[in-house]
Amino acid sequence: MTATVEPGAVEHEIGKARVRKEDDHLITGRTKWTDNLVLPGMLHIALLRSPMAHARIASIDVEEARSMPGVVAVYTGADLAEEQGSLPNAWQITEDMKAPPAPSLAVDTVQFAGEAVAMVVARTVAEAQDAIETIDVDYDDLPVVLDLAAAAADGADLVHPDLGTNVSAVWIFDSAEAGTGTAVDDEIRDAEVVIERTFRQQRLIPAFMEPRSVVVDPTGTQITMWSATQVPHILRLMLAMTLGIPEHKVRVIAPDVGGGFGGKLQVCPEEVLALLAARRLGKPVKYTESRSESMQAAHHGRDQIQKLTLAANRDGSVRGLKVELLADMGAYLRLVTSGVPILGAFMFNGIYKFPAYHFACTNVFTNKTPTDAYRGAGRPEATFAIERIMDELAAELEMDPLEVRAKNWIKHEEFPFDTVAGLTYDSGNYEAATAKATELLDYDGLRREQKERRDRGDTVQLGIGVSTFTEMCGLAPSRVLGSLSYGAGGWENATVRMLPTGKVEVVTGVSAHGQGHETAFSQIVADRLGVPFEDVEVLHGDTQTSPRGLDTYGSRSLAVGGMAIVKAADRVVDKARPIAAHLMEASEDDLEFADGKFTVKGTEAAVGITDVALAVFAAHNMPDGVEPNLDSDATYDPDNFSFPHGTHLCAAEVDTETGLVTIRKYVCVDDIGAVINPLIVEGQVHGGLAQGIAQALYEDAIYDESGTLLSGSFAEYLVPGAPDLPHFTTDRTETRATGNALGVKGVGEAGTIASTPAVVNSVIDAVRHFGVADVEMPCSPMRVWRAIQSAQTEAARSAQGGAQ
């Protein structure tokens, strides 16, 4: 349905389904990927990576490599040991956290298969790769630590023997100690029902479309780095601090970036090595990883063991929740590795009113690729666990899963609500989202069909999975991050520049890698200043163009970066007001501003903000004491997170003879506050759903007993394509955020967070009557079939034992 606009009315941009500005150059091949960049005299890097997961480097022979055609230099870890420093970890979650040195190029020990041990710089990529093949490394085997639970136990073999333990840190939140609730052990002791479950969050690989790439040019007065990164500002700062380079002598540019999902929220070893090589040789260098290198050596996500204890009454009301978490760090702590699990600490309670809560996280080193942020970063893990155990509670009490949830969730009239985890949820309406979702799914009709199939004993059974979720996003409040010992703030910066012709340049500190920033931000500024959408240009991703910023992750671009832009645009209007009043010979107090025009109350006198911009440029007729400049800068640091929520429902069919899971219908109703561009929102939701469903059914990073990644290509690591995914039925409700002027919340991670438990709950629901209470992710046909067979065998044994 097309909205109608009254004659003479201004059609506003916010809420309009604008096609993305970015798409034209992306789909016509005029992109500026880092790997497209060619500089005069540019050299190329290839890295030799360890096939061993844990070993001492006894010797490295690089002499033949140095003599190979086209080779300019060969470096080992020993060559760079004095200058490479240690890759940064920005999150000291406890005072006694153990963080071993993390070299970009291994010096004497390798800690995971894929760690770089030598670097060749040559005139072409082929020559560098040929030379790598000639390097001979002699390794002395060390014990390989892979099992997460075993690594955390006393007496385990050690990843870093000098630390004396594999435990990096233990972080605890207790509601009784924090004053946010009662003692959880008391609630468990007095509860009528106590459920214990252990869930596994498998290890995932971000698998972004564009592999990581970096180009460094050391010539001129600055070192310039182009990198496929989510975090150009953070990267610049950390490179300066790690390598001792004056920060103002480093410029980082993130050109077109083909996806990230947290996988490019990093200071990568390859970025450090490229800079070191370029600085030593005085020439530009490039490194672009292969897909197998990306999957083996770029950081992974998730990989947790979650033990939950839930206490409740027989009527379904919850009393307490205890979470004991083991989190796999991999071999080293990367940028925010240590903090990712504790982000989930504030979300395990979900949308429910728990009187008591205890969370304990143990971070553990293993000889695997380091983990770090992956889409949702801690929140998907928490949502999965609470939504799975709420289903288990419903099964125990023989209640409908939606009934149990409704009995315990925060009612819409109770907002703002202080949670047992210490957060304040500002707004929400879980009832409305759930009502709409159940109607779209035909929940009652599918429940009837499910019963009919069970009664008939159909081979293909039907399951309905529920996920009612919320998440903390707009990752920002600097004081909150400071209280968690995070190494930076969460503010964001923007500049809005009015050009003499009335066109507008917006400079933002958030850096896009597929989200549609240029389009959404143009819509916001067009409405705020009353200028045409086409007249707004958004600049980002360059620390010289945009010197202040904290980049893109945690669904913060709109709720934090967008609000900085709003603040800067409003300052433009404020600066224009006295000039407009002067031009119209009116009092500032008599002016109103709307739709790009200043008008004098009660008259038809008006002047456009674009006219003011031209007058400022000429500066012929300015009020005394007012500078001829409308350009405005603003920094925004919110007081609170934002809390999108929603209800996701999945109807899945499970073939009990093969274990094959087929999603028949998927419905999600998300509440993300005010919507800037519904087309972008739809795309973000669809992409998030694809990744969440992929965790539930397909993706798994698997190691063999020696620490070799077996799923090191797309032949083994199953990333779903469009034919593997169902049609999505999406809709929205809207409860505006109260903490920002736009009323926005965030959507980038919602689909991923909510969908995984919805799908897994649907699988369990389809086969629970066989005695299946869990299937470890991904729910592959083999795992589902085995779970059914195991449950049926156990049931037969119990029946036989009873008969005897």
C-alpha atoms as one frame of an Amber mdcrd trajectory, in Angstrom:
protein
   0.000   0.000   0.000   1.415   3.391  -0.989   1.106   6.192   1.530  -0.547
   9.377   0.302   0.924  12.800   0.905  -1.266  15.841   1.284  -0.688  18.559
  -1.373   2.005  20.913  -0.203   3.090  18.619   2.619   6.700  17.523   2.960
   7.239  13.780   2.628   9.531  12.733   5.441  12.317  10.209   4.997  12.253
   8.331   8.298  10.132   5.237   7.848  10.517   5.185   4.075  11.721   1.976
   2.385  14.584   3.588   0.491  16.751   1.388  -1.725  20.257   1.571  -0.329
  22.588   4.197  -1.765  25.447   1.742  -1.398  23.973  -0.920  -3.631  24.642
   0.707  -6.989  28.415   0.497  -6.846  28.339  -2.841  -5.026  26.272  -4.659
  -7.621  27.880  -3.013 -10.650  31.407  -4.069  -9.704  32.726  -0.602  -8.877
  33.667  -1.615  -5.375  36.808  -0.635  -3.512  37.783  -3.808  -1.710  41.165
  -3.751  -0.014  42.359  -6.547  -2.289  41.521  -4.397  -5.342  44.109  -1.846
  -4.270  47.334  -1.716  -6.294  50.119   0.679  -5.335  53.344   1.405  -7.266
  56.084  -1.041  -6.282  53.744  -3.022  -4.045  55.051  -6.275  -2.581  53.049
  -9.292  -1.436  53.050 -11.316   1.765  52.535 -15.031   2.260  52.510 -16.669
   5.690  53.654 -20.115   6.693  51.235 -21.520   9.251  51.865 -24.253  11.749
  50.237 -27.635  11.094  50.790 -28.393  14.782  48.385 -27.338  17.516  51.019
 -27.241  20.260  54.752 -27.560  19.713  58.128 -25.964  20.294  59.824 -24.565
  17.236  63.130 -26.422  17.296  64.435 -24.804  14.110  63.343 -22.917  10.999
  65.401 -23.094   7.804  64.520 -20.185   5.502  67.664 -20.033   3.369  66.143
 -21.624   0.283  63.135 -19.333   0.540  65.402 -16.270   0.598  66.990 -17.360
  -2.678  63.721 -17.996  -4.493  62.817 -15.802  -7.514  61.121 -12.544  -6.593
  61.642 -12.892  -2.854  62.536  -9.616  -1.170  62.587 -10.707   2.480  61.819
 -13.608   4.794  61.080 -13.119   8.474  60.677 -15.505  11.388  59.321 -14.760
  14.835  62.852 -14.439  16.139  63.564 -11.723  13.556  60.600  -9.660  14.755
  60.582 -10.566  18.436  61.909  -7.212  19.615  59.417  -5.063  17.730  56.201
  -7.016  17.165  54.944  -6.645  20.719  51.871  -8.579  21.846  48.463  -8.428
  20.206  46.151  -6.385  22.435  43.424  -7.585  24.750  41.244  -4.631  25.739
  39.183  -6.311  28.439  40.780  -7.128  31.800  37.640  -8.665  33.268  39.231
  -9.430  36.654  42.278  -8.061  38.436  43.954 -11.469  38.403  43.066 -12.374
  34.798  45.835 -14.298  33.094  46.718 -13.019  29.619  49.800 -14.601  28.031
  51.803 -12.705  25.414  50.252 -13.099  21.962  52.859 -12.616  19.220  51.783
 -11.956  15.656  54.504 -14.334  14.470  55.295 -17.256  16.779  58.772 -17.007
  18.278  59.517 -20.307  20.029  56.162 -22.074  20.574  53.005 -22.521  18.521
  49.710 -22.716  20.397  47.195 -23.604  17.676  47.173 -25.089  14.203  47.203
 -22.153  11.835  49.413 -19.855  13.895  51.877 -18.034  11.636  55.548 -19.007
  12.031  57.227 -17.327   9.036  56.520 -14.512   6.582  57.735 -14.175   3.006
  57.623 -10.860   1.143  57.926 -11.140  -2.628  57.151  -9.221  -5.805  54.091
 -11.334  -6.616  51.635 -13.438  -4.648  52.668 -16.577  -6.544  56.367 -16.017
  -5.804  55.641 -15.495  -2.113  53.552 -18.662  -1.939  56.171 -20.685  -3.809
  58.831 -19.541  -1.370  56.704 -20.461   1.633  56.688 -24.069   0.404  60.479
 -24.289   0.733  60.677 -23.309   4.412  61.541 -26.252   6.654  60.356 -26.155
  10.265  61.279 -28.731  12.861  58.705 -29.022  15.663  58.929 -30.745  19.039
  55.479 -31.981  20.045  53.823 -30.721  23.225  50.615 -32.017  24.844  47.539
 -30.796  22.970  44.732 -29.419  25.123  41.375 -29.492  23.314  38.578 -30.638
  25.620  37.142 -27.600  27.382  35.975 -29.328  30.554  39.198 -31.325  30.879
  41.283 -28.186  30.345  39.547 -26.482  33.275  40.158 -29.404  35.630  43.026
 -29.636  38.105  46.041 -31.511  36.780  45.289 -30.850  33.126  48.057 -30.449
  30.566  48.778 -26.758  30.144  48.474 -24.568  27.075  50.771 -21.982  28.646
  52.865 -23.810  31.286  54.270 -20.562  32.692  50.761 -19.549  33.802  50.386
 -22.703  35.925  46.752 -23.127  34.874  44.480 -23.112  31.849  41.991 -20.875
  33.630  42.328 -17.293  32.482  39.712 -15.780  34.783  36.618 -16.495  36.854
  33.927 -13.793  36.759  30.908 -13.926  39.060  27.661 -12.034  39.393  25.368
 -12.786  42.311  22.045 -11.043  42.735  22.131 -11.260  46.535  25.563  -9.641
  46.695  24.644  -7.045  44.080  21.401  -6.157  45.835  19.293  -6.961  42.765
  17.634 -10.095  44.124  17.652 -12.835  46.707  20.103 -15.705  47.232  19.717
 -18.284  44.492  20.687 -21.253  46.642  17.829 -20.434  49.028  15.367 -20.355
  46.133  16.660 -23.659  44.761  16.410 -25.262  48.215  12.810 -24.168  48.725
  11.543 -24.653  45.167   8.912 -27.230  44.241  10.611 -27.945  40.923  14.338
 -27.866  40.136  15.618 -28.509  36.620  19.272 -28.934  35.694  20.413 -28.932
  32.079  23.740 -28.680  30.306  23.848 -27.155  26.832  26.715 -26.893  24.399
  27.333 -23.837  22.256  29.429 -25.218  19.432  32.372 -23.365  17.931  31.436
 -21.241  14.909  33.384 -19.503  12.142  32.196 -16.025  11.055  32.651 -16.941
   7.351  32.253 -13.389   6.028  32.018 -13.096   2.253  35.184 -11.040   1.759
  38.340 -12.613   3.231  40.485 -10.324   5.361  42.932  -8.180   3.445  45.416
  -5.470   4.387  47.596  -3.049   2.432  50.198  -0.842   4.098  51.951   2.120
   2.483  54.852   3.415   4.605  55.902   6.140   2.170  55.161   9.796   2.843
  54.668  11.476   6.200  52.231   8.867   7.525  51.887   5.114   7.517  48.611
   4.407   5.727  46.832   1.101   6.209  43.841  -0.086   4.209  42.151  -2.996
   5.942  38.958  -5.025   5.657  38.113  -4.162   9.242  35.088  -3.214  11.309
  37.174  -1.059  13.638  39.491   1.404  11.846  39.670   3.794  14.811  40.354
   1.086  17.372  42.847  -0.527  14.999  44.734   2.732  14.591  44.968   3.256
  18.340  46.043  -0.303  19.065  48.656  -0.351  16.302  50.156   2.822  17.725
  50.189   1.443  21.269  51.401  -2.042  20.317  54.200  -0.968  17.987  55.169
   2.329  19.606  54.233   4.459  16.599  52.944   8.009  17.201  49.193   7.762
  16.693  49.039  10.809  14.437  51.482   9.064  12.103  49.071   6.195  11.442
  46.074   6.456   9.134  43.659   3.522   8.808  41.128   3.273   5.997  38.328
   0.712   5.854  37.128   0.874   2.238  34.250  -1.331   1.090  34.146  -4.199
   3.583  32.350  -7.382   2.602  30.797  -8.482   5.856  32.223  -8.885   9.316
  29.742 -10.317  11.858  32.320  -9.615  14.575  34.975 -11.560  12.678  36.641
  -8.311  11.618  36.334  -6.698  15.053  39.973  -7.390  15.684  43.576  -6.278
  15.642  44.829  -9.095  13.445  48.333 -10.593  13.410  48.393 -10.022   9.649
  47.789  -6.282  10.095  50.743  -6.008  12.465  52.968  -8.119  10.227  52.104
  -6.146   7.106  52.932  -2.897   8.874  56.239  -4.257  10.187  57.246  -5.564
   6.754  56.316  -2.318   5.026  58.193  -0.250   7.589  61.307  -2.412   7.320
  61.327  -2.469   3.531  60.076   1.068   2.917  57.624  -0.172   0.288  53.889
  -0.882   0.145  52.889  -4.448   0.949  49.669  -6.434   0.683  48.347  -9.532
   2.405  45.063 -11.216   1.480  44.111 -14.439   3.189  42.807 -17.515   1.423
  39.470 -18.931   2.505  41.149 -21.825   4.297  43.447 -19.394   6.151  40.415
 -17.361   7.155  38.630 -20.366   8.576  41.697 -21.696  10.330  43.339 -18.565
  11.732  40.802 -15.723  11.898  39.052 -15.815  15.230  36.134 -18.146  15.904
  32.989 -17.592  17.971  30.860 -19.186  20.722  32.297 -22.514  22.112  30.808
 -22.750  25.589  29.469 -25.342  27.996  26.431 -23.990  29.834  25.157 -25.658
  33.008  21.851 -24.178  34.154  19.813 -24.825  37.274  16.293 -23.393  37.268
  14.056 -23.326  40.340  10.297 -22.892  40.007   6.937 -23.538  41.627   4.448
 -26.101  40.341   2.307 -23.327  38.880   5.193 -22.443  36.546   6.430 -19.288
  38.268  10.224 -19.127  38.301  12.167 -18.568  41.516  15.845 -18.686  40.716
  18.437 -19.279  38.015  22.015 -20.437  38.428  24.396 -20.407  35.459  27.803
 -22.088  35.477  29.629 -21.319  32.262  32.823 -22.715  30.760  34.037 -20.519
  27.900  36.772 -21.531  25.468  39.215 -18.698  24.819  41.296 -20.715  22.401
  45.044 -20.280  22.585  45.219 -16.511  23.216  43.118 -13.576  24.288  42.353
 -11.405  21.284  40.806  -7.930  21.443  37.637  -8.659  23.479  37.888 -12.445
  23.865  37.732 -12.349  27.642  34.663 -10.118  27.785  32.409 -11.811  25.247
  31.064 -14.471  27.679  30.300 -11.941  30.414  28.204  -9.843  28.036  25.789
 -12.733  28.238  25.735 -12.531  32.032  23.186  -9.719  31.825  20.899 -11.623
  29.472  20.512 -15.140  30.885  17.441 -13.950  32.784  15.953 -12.882  29.436
  12.493 -11.304  29.642  11.603 -13.089  32.877  11.145 -11.869  36.449  13.572
 -14.055  38.358  13.785 -13.209  42.067  17.300 -14.689  42.309  20.199 -15.143
  39.908  23.796 -16.343  40.077  26.222 -16.367  37.150  29.760 -17.751  37.202
  31.945 -17.799  34.097  35.277 -19.601  33.850  37.397 -18.586  30.861  39.688
 -21.411  29.738  42.640 -21.684  27.347  42.836 -24.527  24.817  45.073 -25.237
  21.816  42.478 -24.010  19.352  42.031 -20.866  17.298  41.238 -17.916  19.596
  37.603 -17.014  20.010  36.160 -13.516  20.060  33.020 -11.632  19.074  30.628
 -13.279  16.640  27.243 -11.798  15.727  25.509 -11.150  19.030  28.629 -11.744
  21.173  27.399 -13.374  24.384  23.731 -12.523  23.892  22.904 -15.452  21.530
  24.526 -17.846  23.970  22.463 -16.521  26.867  19.213 -16.415  24.911  19.696
 -19.971  23.710  20.193 -21.244  27.242  17.259 -19.469  28.877  14.846 -20.224
  26.028  15.852 -23.880  25.996  15.442 -24.319  29.739  12.089 -22.498  29.741
  10.926 -25.149  27.278  12.290 -27.820  29.606  10.322 -26.283  32.482   7.166
 -26.329  30.369   7.729 -30.000  29.522   8.342 -30.885  33.162   5.113 -29.171
  34.221   3.172 -30.343  31.136   2.369 -26.739  30.288   2.361 -25.039  26.908
   5.717 -23.284  26.324   3.953 -19.989  25.660   1.936 -20.300  28.857   5.065
 -20.708  30.963   6.646 -17.697  29.330   3.594 -15.487  29.726   3.396 -16.389
  33.412   6.907 -15.080  34.002   7.618 -12.305  31.546   7.653  -8.612  32.364
   4.244  -7.107  31.565   4.108  -4.080  29.291   2.750  -1.889  32.084   5.735
  -2.756  34.320   8.306  -0.902  32.215  10.792   0.525  32.962  11.854  -2.631
  34.784  14.943  -3.286  36.902  16.118  -6.832  36.219  17.729  -9.302  38.560
  20.922  -8.951  36.478  21.176  -5.244  37.264  19.917  -3.696  34.020  16.962
  -1.394  33.479  14.807  -2.366  30.520  13.260   0.888  29.339  10.335  -0.308
  27.228   8.734  -3.360  25.692   5.529  -5.224  24.976   6.132  -8.949  24.893
   2.409  -9.670  24.892   1.794  -7.770  21.650   4.706  -9.337  19.769   3.714
 -12.826  20.888   0.050 -12.359  20.025   0.921 -11.243  16.516   3.443 -14.061
  16.022   1.073 -16.801  17.158  -1.601 -15.504  14.797   0.799 -15.401  11.846
   1.994 -18.949  12.556  -1.493 -20.346  13.236  -0.091 -21.671  16.504  -3.271
 -23.404  17.686  -3.876 -25.013  14.307  -0.349 -26.413  14.189  -0.691 -27.751
  17.732  -3.782 -29.656  16.624  -1.930 -31.019  13.613   0.969 -32.032  15.853
  -1.360 -34.051  18.068  -2.944 -35.724  15.064   0.443 -36.771  13.707   1.484
 -38.181  17.059  -1.762 -40.058  17.421  -1.299 -41.588  13.951   2.353 -42.410
  14.596   3.450 -40.576  11.449   7.016 -41.064  10.284   7.392 -37.305   9.948
   6.616 -35.523  13.187   5.847 -31.827  13.681   7.439 -29.605  16.306   6.821
 -25.988  17.283   9.689 -24.002  18.729   9.341 -20.806  20.738  11.851 -18.046
  21.424  10.697 -14.916  23.235  13.793 -12.812  23.617  15.304  -9.495  24.415
  18.873  -8.285  24.052  21.052  -5.428  25.225  22.406  -3.536  22.263  23.573
  -0.090  21.314  26.769  -1.214  23.035  27.933   2.003  24.541  27.433   3.517
  27.963  31.001   4.431  28.844  30.411   4.322  32.588  28.906   0.843  32.340
  31.819  -0.376  30.223  34.186   1.193  32.726  32.490  -0.664  35.575  33.198
  -3.881  33.657  36.887  -2.924  33.260  36.609  -2.566  29.500  39.573  -0.701
  28.027  37.604   1.959  26.130  34.419   3.985  26.226  31.279   3.580  24.175
  30.563   7.105  22.939  30.282   7.976  19.264  31.133  11.073  17.260  29.688
  12.768  14.183  30.096  15.964  12.192  27.477  17.562   9.951  28.784  20.042
   7.399  26.542  22.441   5.457  28.123  23.287   2.101  27.490  26.695   0.446
  25.164  25.145  -2.144  22.998  23.616   0.564  24.348  20.114   0.187  25.307
  18.241   3.349  28.289  16.112   4.313  27.943  13.811   7.290  31.075  12.397
   8.882  30.484   9.455  11.203  32.758   7.434  13.443  30.868   4.198  12.849
  32.196   2.133   9.964  29.890   0.197   7.638  30.421  -3.322   6.381  27.050
  -4.026   4.853  24.497  -2.445   7.180  23.284   0.433   5.005  24.686   3.306
   7.068  24.881   5.735   4.166  21.203   5.312   3.382  19.787   5.365   6.912
  21.964   8.252   8.052  21.018  10.247   4.940  17.356   9.726   5.799  17.868
  10.948   9.355  19.757  14.075   8.286  17.315  14.805   5.460  14.466  14.934
   7.951  16.415  16.752  10.642  17.589  19.542   8.322  14.767  19.444   5.794
  17.028  18.832   2.820  16.569  16.280   0.009  17.770  12.744   0.708  19.909
  12.895  -2.442  21.737  15.990  -1.139  23.277  14.162   1.832  26.661  12.446
   1.541  27.894  10.176   4.340  31.638   9.797   4.884  33.093   7.066   7.073
  35.789   4.432   7.471  38.862   6.697   7.316  40.595   7.900  10.468  41.778
  11.007   8.660  38.361  11.969   7.306  36.679  10.886  10.536  39.300  11.267
  13.272  37.014  10.385  16.206  34.961   7.249  16.511  34.584   3.848  18.131
  33.389   1.914  15.087  30.754  -0.742  14.458  29.681  -3.737  16.556  27.016
  -4.581  19.113  24.137  -3.003  17.134  25.452   0.423  18.095  25.512   2.145
  14.709  22.019   3.632  14.850  21.316   3.850  18.574  24.687   5.481  19.290
  26.193   6.642  15.978  22.828   7.785  14.658  22.159   9.781  17.795  25.530
  11.545  17.462  24.426  12.547  13.967  21.073  13.805  15.286  22.881  15.834
  17.915  25.254  17.350  15.340  22.411  18.126  12.920  20.436  19.845  15.671
  23.478  21.976  16.428  23.586  23.030  12.777  20.024  24.292  13.173  20.928
  26.044  16.422  23.853  27.799  14.746  21.695  28.782  11.784  18.908  30.242
  13.944  20.490  33.605  14.879  21.648  34.092  11.292  18.175  33.355   9.941
  16.682  35.773  12.462  19.155  38.419  11.363  18.346  37.884   7.688  14.610
  38.285   8.407  15.104  41.081  10.934  13.250  39.048  13.516  13.833  37.847
  17.050  15.302  34.376  17.507  12.534  33.644  19.991   9.938  34.168  17.272
  11.451  31.613  14.891  10.207  28.117  14.283  12.121  25.526  12.272  10.445
  22.739  10.342  10.935  20.999   7.006  14.107  22.917   6.217  12.709  26.417
   6.806  12.843  29.024   9.523   9.543  30.881   9.763   8.448  33.802  11.885
   5.503  32.857  14.048   2.248  34.300  12.783   3.688  35.483   9.467   4.600
  34.058   6.084   8.194  35.269   6.383  10.586  32.363   5.880  14.155  31.528
   4.970  15.486  28.092   4.126  18.448  26.560   5.885  20.123  26.176   2.496
  19.768  29.954   2.030  21.379  30.446   5.396  24.254  28.192   4.299  24.927
  30.377   1.261  24.683  33.532   3.362  27.209  32.079   5.800  29.586  31.293
   2.965  29.403  34.896   1.684  29.462  36.318   5.224  28.311  39.694   3.889
  25.426  40.081   6.281  26.151  38.342   9.554  24.908  39.285  13.025  27.577
  40.747  15.276  29.582  38.217  17.217  28.380  35.208  15.177  31.000  33.274
  13.240  30.275  32.372   9.620  30.157  28.600  10.134  27.295  26.137  10.443
  29.389  22.979  10.613  28.798  21.132  13.878  30.411  18.292  15.763  28.814
  16.155  18.454  29.700  13.234  20.682  26.960  11.054  22.099  27.312   8.731
  25.071  23.996   7.132  26.082  22.948   6.527  29.652  21.670   3.025  28.967
  21.637   0.212  26.452  18.638  -0.280  24.211  16.539  -3.427  24.428  14.896
  -4.735  21.257  12.772  -7.809  21.726  10.516 -10.145  19.821   8.838 -13.506
  19.470  10.165 -16.072  17.007   8.195 -19.227  16.235   9.443 -22.142  14.167
   7.405 -25.070  12.865   9.733 -27.907  11.870   9.133 -31.355  10.476  11.441
 -34.151  11.615  11.728 -37.386   9.646  12.122 -39.925  12.425  13.621 -42.520
  10.071  16.435 -40.276   8.772  16.682 -37.453  11.324  16.232 -34.848   8.592
  14.877 -31.521   9.865  12.844 -29.366   7.491  11.624 -25.946   8.562   8.048
 -25.732   7.374   7.243 -22.230   8.585   9.211 -19.534  10.358   7.511 -16.468
  11.844   9.195 -13.629  13.690   7.723 -10.459  15.124  10.466  -8.109  16.256
  10.166  -4.885  18.201  13.144  -2.684  17.415  11.609   0.633  18.380  11.198
   3.237  15.678  12.159   2.123  12.165  14.274   4.371   9.942  14.188   2.208
   6.810  11.970  -0.905   6.757  13.769  -2.318   3.718  17.098  -2.298   5.545
  15.440  -3.745   8.642  14.021  -6.608   6.602  17.432  -7.360   5.155  19.075
  -7.328   8.577  16.434  -9.657   9.998  16.718 -12.089   7.082  20.515 -12.182
   7.360  20.372 -12.681  11.108  17.861 -15.495  10.760  20.121 -17.229   8.253
  23.032 -17.185  10.706  20.970 -18.275  13.692  19.357 -21.129  11.781  22.819
 -22.084  10.507  24.017 -22.554  14.081  20.972 -24.635  14.915  21.180 -26.970
  11.914  24.423 -26.707   9.964  27.592 -25.007  11.188  30.250 -26.583  13.420
  34.004 -26.010  13.665  35.388 -29.470  14.379  38.912 -30.444  15.459  40.499
 -33.881  15.417  42.406 -35.289  18.378  45.660 -33.628  17.248  44.100 -30.155
  17.049  43.694 -29.997  13.267  40.616 -28.122  12.067  38.643 -30.646  10.034
  36.039 -28.136   8.870  38.553 -25.841   7.208  36.686 -25.233   3.959  33.125
 -24.811   2.771  33.149 -28.464   1.752  33.107 -29.405   5.457  31.886 -26.244
   7.203  28.252 -26.111   6.145  27.171 -22.524   5.522  23.576 -22.642   4.236
  22.594 -21.110   0.930  19.214 -19.747  -0.068  17.826 -23.222  -1.025  18.585
 -24.460   2.512  16.504 -21.777   4.216  12.740 -21.420   4.524  10.571 -18.512
   3.518  10.468 -16.087   6.442   7.268 -14.430   7.619   8.344 -11.246   9.369
   6.443  -8.463  11.084   6.973  -5.839  13.754   5.441  -4.193  16.762   6.743
  -0.851  17.982   7.524   0.293  21.491   9.878   3.215  21.146  13.113   3.370
  23.104  12.845   6.039  25.779  16.561   6.721  26.018  17.128   8.434  22.658
  15.358  11.061  20.595  14.823   8.753  17.625  13.208   6.009  19.710  15.375
   3.393  18.008  16.714   0.187  19.545  18.726  -1.916  17.092  18.227  -4.817
  14.706  21.607  -6.067  13.482  21.863  -9.011  15.882  18.226  -9.741  16.721
  17.597 -12.412  14.095  20.685 -14.372  15.054  19.996 -14.168  18.773  16.376
 -15.284  18.617  16.339 -17.891  15.871  18.724 -20.553  17.169  16.647 -21.566
  20.226  13.419 -21.316  18.226  14.707 -23.886  15.741  16.258 -26.233  18.301
  13.128 -26.052  20.471  11.069 -27.030  17.421  13.289 -30.067  16.813  13.038
 -31.198  20.441   9.305 -30.535  20.478   8.848 -32.808  17.454  10.508 -35.803
  19.119  10.096 -35.166  22.843   7.358 -37.801  23.080  10.029 -40.364  22.177
  11.947 -39.314  25.291  14.359 -36.910  23.577  15.196 -33.954  25.838  18.127
 -32.480  23.902  20.042 -32.653  20.644  23.460 -31.033  20.582  23.875 -28.377
  17.904  24.005 -28.478  15.008  20.932 -30.700  14.810  22.209 -32.685  11.850
  20.227 -35.678  10.565  22.707 -38.046  12.183  22.499 -36.376  15.599  18.713
 -36.202  15.517  18.426 -39.831  14.393  20.831 -40.995  17.095  18.922 -39.062
  19.758  15.685 -40.746  18.694  17.274 -44.195  18.602  18.919 -43.695  21.982
  15.672 -42.532  23.577  13.699 -45.410  22.103  16.310 -47.928  23.238  16.239
 -46.470  26.749  12.447 -46.570  26.777  12.496 -50.219  25.699  14.978 -51.082
  28.453  12.852 -49.317  31.041   9.747 -51.124  29.841  11.565 -54.467  29.916
  12.883 -53.756  33.388   9.411 -52.842  34.583   7.991 -56.037  33.119  10.546
 -58.105  34.956
